């Protein structure tokens, strides 16, 4: 039986607590490395070449597909569609210069807060 890879620990750039290097962090690095690659040989490069609007459109399409499978209750299909959503979200982040660590830090900041209190505290 194959051993499960343990997450690597790394410190955040802002000096915060160490966070686990996760598959999403590794996937982001692969996605980001596809910028400027040949769109004929890389789906990710093809998305980048089509621009942020196309990436956002694909993210929306995948989100709807995940929503449908969530309502249907097909766990296997929901897992696959969820992976597609995450991939396209990371691609949109890379296209706009958002680093995963910034999102992880925002999630950590919100941890333990009531959703109602967090929303009330946002400045519009």
Short mmCIF file of the C-alpha atoms (twelve columns), coordinates in Angstrom:
data_MODEL
# 
_entry.id   MODEL 
# 
loop_
_atom_site.group_PDB 
_atom_site.id 
_atom_site.type_symbol 
_atom_site.label_atom_id 
_atom_site.label_alt_id 
_atom_site.label_comp_id 
_atom_site.label_asym_id 
_atom_site.label_seq_id 
_atom_site.Cartn_x 
_atom_site.Cartn_y 
_atom_site.Cartn_z 
_atom_site.pdbx_PDB_model_num 
ATOM 1   C CA . UNK A 1   0.000   0.000  0.000   1 
ATOM 2   C CA . UNK A 2   1.355   3.438  -0.924  1 
ATOM 3   C CA . UNK A 3   2.228   5.798  1.882   1 
ATOM 4   C CA . UNK A 4   0.304   9.024  2.064   1 
ATOM 5   C CA . UNK A 5   2.473   12.111 1.604   1 
ATOM 6   C CA . UNK A 6   2.653   14.292 4.661   1 
ATOM 7   C CA . UNK A 7   2.048   17.986 4.220   1 
ATOM 8   C CA . UNK A 8   5.164   20.090 4.422   1 
ATOM 9   C CA . UNK A 9   5.278   22.983 6.861   1 
ATOM 10  C CA . UNK A 10  6.304   26.422 5.704   1 
ATOM 11  C CA . UNK A 11  6.091   29.878 7.218   1 
ATOM 12  C CA . UNK A 12  3.833   32.479 5.663   1 
ATOM 13  C CA . UNK A 13  5.484   35.535 4.080   1 
ATOM 14  C CA . UNK A 14  3.630   37.866 6.412   1 
ATOM 15  C CA . UNK A 15  5.280   36.207 9.393   1 
ATOM 16  C CA . UNK A 16  2.131   34.379 10.468  1 
ATOM 17  C CA . UNK A 17  1.932   30.853 11.785  1 
ATOM 18  C CA . UNK A 18  3.283   27.996 9.700   1 
ATOM 19  C CA . UNK A 19  0.793   26.514 7.277   1 
ATOM 20  C CA . UNK A 20  0.726   23.108 5.654   1 
ATOM 21  C CA . UNK A 21  1.892   23.007 2.068   1 
ATOM 22  C CA . UNK A 22  -1.131  21.492 0.470   1 
ATOM 23  C CA . UNK A 23  -1.924  19.919 -2.859  1 
ATOM 24  C CA . UNK A 24  -3.644  23.197 -3.784  1 
ATOM 25  C CA . UNK A 25  -0.403  25.109 -3.224  1 
ATOM 26  C CA . UNK A 26  1.461   22.647 -5.425  1 
ATOM 27  C CA . UNK A 27  -1.247  22.765 -8.102  1 
ATOM 28  C CA . UNK A 28  -1.109  26.568 -8.085  1 
ATOM 29  C CA . UNK A 29  2.638   26.447 -8.781  1 
ATOM 30  C CA . UNK A 30  2.072   24.135 -11.748 1 
ATOM 31  C CA . UNK A 31  -0.741  26.330 -13.070 1 
ATOM 32  C CA . UNK A 32  1.321   29.505 -12.655 1 
ATOM 33  C CA . UNK A 33  4.231   27.869 -14.478 1 
ATOM 34  C CA . UNK A 34  2.024   27.390 -17.549 1 
ATOM 35  C CA . UNK A 35  1.824   31.129 -18.224 1 
ATOM 36  C CA . UNK A 36  3.400   31.645 -21.618 1 
ATOM 37  C CA . UNK A 37  3.455   27.929 -22.397 1 
ATOM 38  C CA . UNK A 38  2.223   26.605 -25.729 1 
ATOM 39  C CA . UNK A 39  -1.598  26.709 -25.842 1 
ATOM 40  C CA . UNK A 40  -1.524  23.795 -28.299 1 
ATOM 41  C CA . UNK A 41  0.039   21.499 -25.711 1 
ATOM 42  C CA . UNK A 42  -1.368  22.815 -22.421 1 
ATOM 43  C CA . UNK A 43  -5.008  23.349 -21.496 1 
ATOM 44  C CA . UNK A 44  -3.906  25.771 -18.772 1 
ATOM 45  C CA . UNK A 45  -1.815  27.779 -21.240 1 
ATOM 46  C CA . UNK A 46  -4.827  27.842 -23.561 1 
ATOM 47  C CA . UNK A 47  -6.965  29.298 -20.757 1 
ATOM 48  C CA . UNK A 48  -4.320  31.942 -20.014 1 
ATOM 49  C CA . UNK A 49  -4.127  32.846 -23.701 1 
ATOM 50  C CA . UNK A 50  -7.888  33.416 -23.785 1 
ATOM 51  C CA . UNK A 51  -7.799  35.790 -20.826 1 
ATOM 52  C CA . UNK A 52  -9.379  36.259 -17.435 1 
ATOM 53  C CA . UNK A 53  -12.921 36.463 -18.795 1 
ATOM 54  C CA . UNK A 54  -12.683 32.976 -20.292 1 
ATOM 55  C CA . UNK A 55  -11.118 31.598 -17.119 1 
ATOM 56  C CA . UNK A 56  -13.905 33.172 -15.060 1 
ATOM 57  C CA . UNK A 57  -16.512 31.761 -17.443 1 
ATOM 58  C CA . UNK A 58  -15.063 28.262 -17.069 1 
ATOM 59  C CA . UNK A 59  -15.027 28.660 -13.276 1 
ATOM 60  C CA . UNK A 60  -18.705 29.595 -13.370 1 
ATOM 61  C CA . UNK A 61  -19.570 26.632 -15.594 1 
ATOM 62  C CA . UNK A 62  -17.749 24.230 -13.291 1 
ATOM 63  C CA . UNK A 63  -19.400 25.765 -10.210 1 
ATOM 64  C CA . UNK A 64  -22.836 25.195 -11.744 1 
ATOM 65  C CA . UNK A 65  -21.918 21.591 -12.539 1 
ATOM 66  C CA . UNK A 66  -20.764 21.080 -8.934  1 
ATOM 67  C CA . UNK A 67  -23.973 22.642 -7.683  1 
ATOM 68  C CA . UNK A 68  -26.046 20.272 -9.825  1 
ATOM 69  C CA . UNK A 69  -24.188 17.204 -8.548  1 
ATOM 70  C CA . UNK A 70  -24.502 18.473 -4.980  1 
ATOM 71  C CA . UNK A 71  -28.272 18.730 -5.376  1 
ATOM 72  C CA . UNK A 72  -28.441 15.314 -7.053  1 
ATOM 73  C CA . UNK A 73  -26.385 13.821 -4.246  1 
ATOM 74  C CA . UNK A 74  -23.910 12.003 -6.502  1 
ATOM 75  C CA . UNK A 75  -20.822 12.111 -4.276  1 
ATOM 76  C CA . UNK A 76  -18.444 10.736 -6.911  1 
ATOM 77  C CA . UNK A 77  -19.471 13.289 -9.508  1 
ATOM 78  C CA . UNK A 78  -19.443 16.069 -6.907  1 
ATOM 79  C CA . UNK A 79  -15.851 15.181 -6.044  1 
ATOM 80  C CA . UNK A 80  -14.832 15.421 -9.704  1 
ATOM 81  C CA . UNK A 81  -16.686 18.675 -10.284 1 
ATOM 82  C CA . UNK A 82  -15.253 20.107 -7.063  1 
ATOM 83  C CA . UNK A 83  -11.757 19.360 -8.338  1 
ATOM 84  C CA . UNK A 84  -12.636 21.177 -11.578 1 
ATOM 85  C CA . UNK A 85  -13.911 24.191 -9.598  1 
ATOM 86  C CA . UNK A 86  -10.729 24.348 -7.529  1 
ATOM 87  C CA . UNK A 87  -8.503  24.018 -10.610 1 
ATOM 88  C CA . UNK A 88  -10.300 26.847 -12.428 1 
ATOM 89  C CA . UNK A 89  -10.345 29.005 -9.275  1 
ATOM 90  C CA . UNK A 90  -6.579  28.577 -8.896  1 
ATOM 91  C CA . UNK A 91  -6.170  29.414 -12.577 1 
ATOM 92  C CA . UNK A 92  -8.153  32.625 -12.076 1 
ATOM 93  C CA . UNK A 93  -6.012  33.477 -9.053  1 
ATOM 94  C CA . UNK A 94  -2.848  32.966 -11.111 1 
ATOM 95  C CA . UNK A 95  -4.244  35.108 -13.926 1 
ATOM 96  C CA . UNK A 96  -4.967  37.959 -11.507 1 
ATOM 97  C CA . UNK A 97  -1.867  37.635 -9.325  1 
ATOM 98  C CA . UNK A 98  -3.658  36.322 -6.226  1 
ATOM 99  C CA . UNK A 99  -1.428  33.978 -4.243  1 
ATOM 100 C CA . UNK A 100 -2.989  31.052 -2.353  1 
ATOM 101 C CA . UNK A 101 -1.292  32.171 0.864   1 
ATOM 102 C CA . UNK A 102 -3.301  35.389 0.822   1 
ATOM 103 C CA . UNK A 103 -6.524  33.375 0.696   1 
ATOM 104 C CA . UNK A 104 -5.341  30.942 3.382   1 
ATOM 105 C CA . UNK A 105 -4.476  33.884 5.630   1 
ATOM 106 C CA . UNK A 106 -7.916  35.419 5.067   1 
ATOM 107 C CA . UNK A 107 -9.571  32.116 5.920   1 
ATOM 108 C CA . UNK A 108 -7.423  31.833 9.050   1 
ATOM 109 C CA . UNK A 109 -8.407  35.372 10.025  1 
ATOM 110 C CA . UNK A 110 -12.065 34.412 9.742   1 
ATOM 111 C CA . UNK A 111 -11.653 31.139 11.616  1 
ATOM 112 C CA . UNK A 112 -13.790 31.069 14.708  1 
ATOM 113 C CA . UNK A 113 -15.837 34.086 13.676  1 
ATOM 114 C CA . UNK A 114 -19.558 33.841 13.252  1 
ATOM 115 C CA . UNK A 115 -20.438 34.203 9.573   1 
ATOM 116 C CA . UNK A 116 -22.994 36.827 10.526  1 
ATOM 117 C CA . UNK A 117 -20.471 38.801 12.593  1 
ATOM 118 C CA . UNK A 118 -17.805 38.503 9.867   1 
ATOM 119 C CA . UNK A 119 -20.147 39.837 7.186   1 
ATOM 120 C CA . UNK A 120 -21.284 42.684 9.442   1 
ATOM 121 C CA . UNK A 121 -17.649 43.669 9.982   1 
ATOM 122 C CA . UNK A 122 -16.847 44.005 6.281   1 
ATOM 123 C CA . UNK A 123 -16.463 47.469 4.861   1 
ATOM 124 C CA . UNK A 124 -18.309 47.954 1.583   1 
# 
